[in-house]
């Protein structure tokens, strides 16, 4: 078999992620690799932390980028905050809430599930009921932006309920960060994780995380060691540092962090509120165009994610045939349904650099030509 260098096709990524990587980010990725303890690299890591604090709207010192994808950020939050026997309420309204529940069980926690229908936001009333029924609960966890359904939940309200009932909160912001308003400190979020491949428009494989002082105190006060060596936050902190001298923990993905640095810089230069507004505006143009084509949204307007548009596949239309045609004829990727929504919906992403007028126009033209 003859094997030569791999050149990927040029796609336009309008699925649930990864999304189109900003050209400046791709350039940053190809800069020369330096040692991960090189003072220049360490200086850049400090800047990544500052930029992440801006993106998350937090002053948490314990803010960093986990050297692995969003799933590792999720796991980092659960394994560090849960001690065996801790009762954890997980709100589930899609695939990623279910993964949180799995993490609770595997971390030795006692799981309490609060379930909502797919396509609906997490119900604060149901959470409150569960917290009243379980006064010994220690943690509340939920997904801010459910990528499997395109639904936004009210993170501010859910975190304030957690606080009223003396619980720490764990929030999944993989799809929300950079795409919709998110205020870690103002909303009192204790542990949050995200991904770089969605609204940050960087390459996949890195997970920004941030822990509040209360979360750090819980980690420091653990009676049992965190079962994961790699994700043990107290060890990772010695590498991401704060005041102490950096020491080797693992070899950082040097170039991927250049990319994250560049993508966060893009976000800061644009400004968070401008980025949120751009996502909302592009979503509005897409919505009008899709509705003209007779394609309807499955999520109520009030809780729709602008960056992830979940629409019903029109009757009589074959999911695979349309998506393959979009890919083959237009180099355009849109997402299929996940879990219970497989074959029922398409998920059209407008994330980060992908949330641009030309992408919206291409998607509408390609769907119109393909469906008619
Ligand atoms: N949580 C949510 C809401 C996601 O959308 C995803 C990925 O799509 C993840 C967690 C897992 O992230 P990753 O695929 O980077 O591991």
mmCIF file of N, CA, C and O in Angstrom, residues 293-348:
data_model
loop_
_atom_site.group_PDB
_atom_site.id
_atom_site.type_symbol
_atom_site.label_atom_id
_atom_site.label_comp_id
_atom_site.label_asym_id
_atom_site.label_seq_id
_atom_site.Cartn_x
_atom_site.Cartn_y
_atom_site.Cartn_z
ATOM 1 N N UNK A 293 -37.784 27.815 3.673
ATOM 2 C CA UNK A 293 -37.676 26.507 3.007
ATOM 3 C C UNK A 293 -38.638 25.488 3.621
ATOM 4 O O UNK A 293 -38.630 24.314 3.244
ATOM 5 N N UNK A 294 -39.398 25.916 4.613
ATOM 6 C CA UNK A 294 -40.355 25.003 5.257
ATOM 7 C C UNK A 294 -39.688 24.104 6.302
ATOM 8 O O UNK A 294 -40.241 23.069 6.673
ATOM 9 N N UNK A 295 -38.519 24.504 6.758
ATOM 10 C CA UNK A 295 -37.814 23.680 7.762
ATOM 11 C C UNK A 295 -38.058 24.301 9.136
ATOM 12 O O UNK A 295 -37.839 25.496 9.335
ATOM 13 N N UNK A 296 -38.530 23.470 10.084
ATOM 14 C CA UNK A 296 -38.903 24.061 11.378
ATOM 15 C C UNK A 296 -37.962 23.642 12.504
ATOM 16 O O UNK A 296 -37.386 22.542 12.496
ATOM 17 N N UNK A 297 -37.847 24.538 13.461
ATOM 18 C CA UNK A 297 -37.004 24.299 14.646
ATOM 19 C C UNK A 297 -37.754 23.403 15.627
ATOM 20 O O UNK A 297 -38.968 23.492 15.733
ATOM 21 N N UNK A 298 -36.987 22.578 16.357
ATOM 22 C CA UNK A 298 -37.689 21.714 17.316
ATOM 23 C C UNK A 298 -37.638 22.288 18.733
ATOM 24 O O UNK A 298 -38.248 21.757 19.636
ATOM 25 N N UNK A 299 -36.877 23.362 18.913
ATOM 26 C CA UNK A 299 -36.709 23.936 20.258
ATOM 27 C C UNK A 299 -37.480 25.258 20.324
ATOM 28 O O UNK A 299 -37.449 26.041 19.376
ATOM 29 N N UNK A 300 -38.167 25.495 21.448
ATOM 30 C CA UNK A 300 -38.884 26.763 21.625
ATOM 31 C C UNK A 300 -37.921 27.923 21.474
ATOM 32 O O UNK A 300 -36.786 27.863 21.960
ATOM 33 N N UNK A 301 -38.437 29.010 20.889
ATOM 34 C CA UNK A 301 -37.597 30.178 20.617
ATOM 35 C C UNK A 301 -36.868 30.678 21.877
ATOM 36 O O UNK A 301 -35.700 31.057 21.825
ATOM 37 N N UNK A 302 -37.546 30.627 23.002
ATOM 38 C CA UNK A 302 -37.001 31.210 24.244
ATOM 39 C C UNK A 302 -35.730 30.500 24.721
ATOM 40 O O UNK A 302 -34.940 31.091 25.452
ATOM 41 N N UNK A 303 -35.550 29.245 24.336
ATOM 42 C CA UNK A 303 -34.373 28.531 24.856
ATOM 43 C C UNK A 303 -33.531 27.928 23.722
ATOM 44 O O UNK A 303 -32.824 26.943 23.915
ATOM 45 N N UNK A 304 -33.631 28.537 22.543
ATOM 46 C CA UNK A 304 -32.831 28.071 21.397
ATOM 47 C C UNK A 304 -31.402 28.558 21.486
ATOM 48 O O UNK A 304 -31.175 29.728 21.811
ATOM 49 N N UNK A 305 -30.468 27.690 21.138
ATOM 50 C CA UNK A 305 -29.063 28.115 21.059
ATOM 51 C C UNK A 305 -28.822 28.742 19.697
ATOM 52 O O UNK A 305 -29.044 28.082 18.677
ATOM 53 N N UNK A 306 -28.315 29.992 19.633
ATOM 54 C CA UNK A 306 -28.020 30.554 18.312
ATOM 55 C C UNK A 306 -26.909 29.780 17.608
ATOM 56 O O UNK A 306 -26.901 29.686 16.383
ATOM 57 N N UNK A 307 -26.004 29.222 18.383
ATOM 58 C CA UNK A 307 -24.848 28.551 17.764
ATOM 59 C C UNK A 307 -25.124 27.105 17.360
ATOM 60 O O UNK A 307 -24.286 26.470 16.757
ATOM 61 N N UNK A 308 -26.287 26.571 17.742
ATOM 62 C CA UNK A 308 -26.590 25.200 17.340
ATOM 63 C C UNK A 308 -28.086 25.082 17.071
ATOM 64 O O UNK A 308 -28.896 25.046 17.995
ATOM 65 N N UNK A 309 -28.402 25.027 15.782
ATOM 66 C CA UNK A 309 -29.790 25.089 15.339
ATOM 67 C C UNK A 309 -30.295 23.683 15.037
ATOM 68 O O UNK A 309 -29.848 23.051 14.083
ATOM 69 N N UNK A 310 -31.206 23.216 15.877
ATOM 70 C CA UNK A 310 -31.712 21.851 15.704
ATOM 71 C C UNK A 310 -33.061 21.919 15.001
ATOM 72 O O UNK A 310 -34.009 22.508 15.521
ATOM 73 N N UNK A 311 -33.101 21.325 13.819
ATOM 74 C CA UNK A 311 -34.317 21.420 12.997
ATOM 75 C C UNK A 311 -34.805 20.021 12.629
ATOM 76 O O UNK A 311 -34.012 19.073 12.546
ATOM 77 N N UNK A 312 -36.121 19.919 12.435
ATOM 78 C CA UNK A 312 -36.707 18.623 12.069
ATOM 79 C C UNK A 312 -36.380 18.311 10.604
ATOM 80 O O UNK A 312 -36.486 19.194 9.745
ATOM 81 N N UNK A 313 -35.992 17.079 10.347
ATOM 82 C CA UNK A 313 -35.767 16.668 8.953
ATOM 83 C C UNK A 313 -37.147 16.594 8.294
ATOM 84 O O UNK A 313 -38.056 15.952 8.832
ATOM 85 N N UNK A 314 -37.335 17.306 7.180
ATOM 86 C CA UNK A 314 -38.686 17.316 6.575
ATOM 87 C C UNK A 314 -39.169 15.899 6.233
ATOM 88 O O UNK A 314 -38.352 15.020 5.914
ATOM 89 N N UNK A 315 -40.479 15.699 6.314
ATOM 90 C CA UNK A 315 -41.073 14.393 6.001
ATOM 91 C C UNK A 315 -40.641 13.917 4.616
ATOM 92 O O UNK A 315 -40.596 14.707 3.666
ATOM 93 N N UNK A 316 -40.348 12.643 4.535
ATOM 94 C CA UNK A 316 -40.008 12.038 3.246
ATOM 95 C C UNK A 316 -38.580 12.301 2.789
ATOM 96 O O UNK A 316 -38.178 11.868 1.710
ATOM 97 N N UNK A 317 -37.812 13.015 3.589
ATOM 98 C CA UNK A 317 -36.424 13.327 3.197
ATOM 99 C C UNK A 317 -35.482 12.365 3.914
ATOM 100 O O UNK A 317 -35.624 12.123 5.114
ATOM 101 N N UNK A 318 -34.544 11.796 3.156
ATOM 102 C CA UNK A 318 -33.601 10.859 3.771
ATOM 103 C C UNK A 318 -32.383 11.609 4.317
ATOM 104 O O UNK A 318 -31.666 12.291 3.581
ATOM 105 N N UNK A 319 -32.195 11.461 5.618
ATOM 106 C CA UNK A 319 -31.136 12.153 6.358
ATOM 107 C C UNK A 319 -29.756 11.980 5.680
ATOM 108 O O UNK A 319 -29.115 12.958 5.257
ATOM 109 N N UNK A 320 -29.351 10.718 5.542
ATOM 110 C CA UNK A 320 -28.004 10.397 5.022
ATOM 111 C C UNK A 320 -27.789 10.940 3.613
ATOM 112 O O UNK A 320 -26.731 11.486 3.297
ATOM 113 N N UNK A 321 -28.833 10.776 2.777
ATOM 114 C CA UNK A 321 -28.701 11.193 1.375
ATOM 115 C C UNK A 321 -28.421 12.692 1.298
ATOM 116 O O UNK A 321 -27.528 13.140 0.564
ATOM 117 N N UNK A 322 -29.175 13.467 2.087
ATOM 118 C CA UNK A 322 -29.004 14.925 2.032
ATOM 119 C C UNK A 322 -27.629 15.312 2.575
ATOM 120 O O UNK A 322 -26.893 16.090 1.953
ATOM 121 N N UNK A 323 -27.255 14.754 3.714
ATOM 122 C CA UNK A 323 -25.966 15.169 4.300
ATOM 123 C C UNK A 323 -24.797 14.767 3.399
ATOM 124 O O UNK A 323 -23.825 15.503 3.256
ATOM 125 N N UNK A 324 -24.903 13.597 2.760
ATOM 126 C CA UNK A 324 -23.818 13.186 1.852
ATOM 127 C C UNK A 324 -23.743 14.126 0.658
ATOM 128 O O UNK A 324 -22.657 14.488 0.195
ATOM 129 N N UNK A 325 -24.905 14.528 0.164
ATOM 130 C CA UNK A 325 -24.912 15.431 -0.994
ATOM 131 C C UNK A 325 -24.310 16.800 -0.621
ATOM 132 O O UNK A 325 -23.543 17.385 -1.381
ATOM 133 N N UNK A 326 -24.643 17.271 0.567
ATOM 134 C CA UNK A 326 -24.082 18.556 0.997
ATOM 135 C C UNK A 326 -22.563 18.470 1.076
ATOM 136 O O UNK A 326 -21.836 19.382 0.672
ATOM 137 N N UNK A 327 -22.087 17.328 1.571
ATOM 138 C CA UNK A 327 -20.641 17.153 1.724
ATOM 139 C C UNK A 327 -19.966 17.016 0.347
ATOM 140 O O UNK A 327 -18.953 17.660 0.073
ATOM 141 N N UNK A 328 -20.559 16.199 -0.521
ATOM 142 C CA UNK A 328 -19.925 15.919 -1.813
ATOM 143 C C UNK A 328 -20.006 17.104 -2.781
ATOM 144 O O UNK A 328 -19.075 17.365 -3.527
ATOM 145 N N UNK A 329 -21.147 17.799 -2.777
ATOM 146 C CA UNK A 329 -21.337 18.860 -3.775
ATOM 147 C C UNK A 329 -20.968 20.246 -3.280
ATOM 148 O O UNK A 329 -20.691 21.128 -4.066
ATOM 149 N N UNK A 330 -21.050 20.445 -1.979
ATOM 150 C CA UNK A 330 -20.822 21.802 -1.457
ATOM 151 C C UNK A 330 -19.689 21.843 -0.424
ATOM 152 O O UNK A 330 -19.406 22.894 0.135
ATOM 153 N N UNK A 331 -19.101 20.683 -0.151
ATOM 154 C CA UNK A 331 -18.074 20.595 0.899
ATOM 155 C C UNK A 331 -18.589 21.101 2.235
ATOM 156 O O UNK A 331 -17.839 21.648 3.048
ATOM 157 N N UNK A 332 -19.878 20.935 2.440
ATOM 158 C CA UNK A 332 -20.530 21.490 3.627
ATOM 159 C C UNK A 332 -20.945 20.364 4.571
ATOM 160 O O UNK A 332 -21.658 19.441 4.173
ATOM 161 N N UNK A 333 -20.478 20.473 5.813
ATOM 162 C CA UNK A 333 -20.885 19.485 6.817
ATOM 163 C C UNK A 333 -21.936 20.086 7.739
ATOM 164 O O UNK A 333 -21.711 21.137 8.326
ATOM 165 N N UNK A 334 -23.101 19.397 7.831
ATOM 166 C CA UNK A 334 -24.040 19.733 8.910
ATOM 167 C C UNK A 334 -24.149 18.477 9.774
ATOM 168 O O UNK A 334 -23.775 17.383 9.355
ATOM 169 N N UNK A 335 -24.665 18.642 10.996
ATOM 170 C CA UNK A 335 -24.661 17.516 11.919
ATOM 171 C C UNK A 335 -25.930 16.687 11.850
ATOM 172 O O UNK A 335 -27.024 17.197 11.581
ATOM 173 N N UNK A 336 -25.762 15.395 12.132
ATOM 174 C CA UNK A 336 -26.925 14.505 12.235
ATOM 175 C C UNK A 336 -27.464 14.587 13.659
ATOM 176 O O UNK A 336 -26.875 15.222 14.530
ATOM 177 N N UNK A 337 -28.567 13.915 13.908
ATOM 178 C CA UNK A 337 -29.112 13.845 15.266
ATOM 179 C C UNK A 337 -28.274 12.887 16.105
ATOM 180 O O UNK A 337 -27.592 12.007 15.579
ATOM 181 N N UNK A 338 -28.352 13.088 17.419
ATOM 182 C CA UNK A 338 -27.571 12.252 18.329
ATOM 183 C C UNK A 338 -28.547 11.544 19.265
ATOM 184 O O UNK A 338 -29.579 12.111 19.624
ATOM 185 N N UNK A 339 -28.206 10.336 19.670
ATOM 186 C CA UNK A 339 -29.028 9.604 20.653
ATOM 187 C C UNK A 339 -30.464 9.486 20.177
ATOM 188 O O UNK A 339 -30.736 9.075 19.050
ATOM 189 N N UNK A 340 -31.404 9.898 21.040
ATOM 190 C CA UNK A 340 -32.836 9.750 20.737
ATOM 191 C C UNK A 340 -33.246 10.529 19.489
ATOM 192 O O UNK A 340 -34.297 10.274 18.913
ATOM 193 N N UNK A 341 -32.426 11.482 19.059
ATOM 194 C CA UNK A 341 -32.776 12.321 17.899
ATOM 195 C C UNK A 341 -32.170 11.821 16.580
ATOM 196 O O UNK A 341 -32.334 12.475 15.557
ATOM 197 N N UNK A 342 -31.499 10.680 16.623
ATOM 198 C CA UNK A 342 -30.880 10.154 15.400
ATOM 199 C C UNK A 342 -31.943 9.955 14.312
ATOM 200 O O UNK A 342 -32.987 9.349 14.561
ATOM 201 N N UNK A 343 -31.664 10.477 13.131
ATOM 202 C CA UNK A 343 -32.600 10.313 11.999
ATOM 203 C C UNK A 343 -33.779 11.273 12.044
ATOM 204 O O UNK A 343 -34.569 11.341 11.107
ATOM 205 N N UNK A 344 -33.930 12.007 13.150
ATOM 206 C CA UNK A 344 -35.085 12.909 13.310
ATOM 207 C C UNK A 344 -34.725 14.360 13.006
ATOM 208 O O UNK A 344 -35.567 15.137 12.591
ATOM 209 N N UNK A 345 -33.475 14.728 13.323
ATOM 210 C CA UNK A 345 -33.114 16.154 13.233
ATOM 211 C C UNK A 345 -31.765 16.339 12.529
ATOM 212 O O UNK A 345 -30.956 15.412 12.436
ATOM 213 N N UNK A 346 -31.556 17.575 12.099
ATOM 214 C CA UNK A 346 -30.218 18.025 11.709
ATOM 215 C C UNK A 346 -29.784 19.076 12.718
ATOM 216 O O UNK A 346 -30.628 19.826 13.240
ATOM 217 N N UNK A 347 -28.492 19.113 12.956
ATOM 218 C CA UNK A 347 -27.966 20.141 13.859
ATOM 219 C C UNK A 347 -27.027 21.031 13.043
ATOM 220 O O UNK A 347 -25.987 20.582 12.553
ATOM 221 N N UNK A 348 -27.441 22.268 12.875
ATOM 222 C CA UNK A 348 -26.679 23.203 12.039
ATOM 223 C C UNK A 348 -25.930 24.174 12.953
ATOM 224 O O UNK A 348 -26.534 24.973 13.668
#
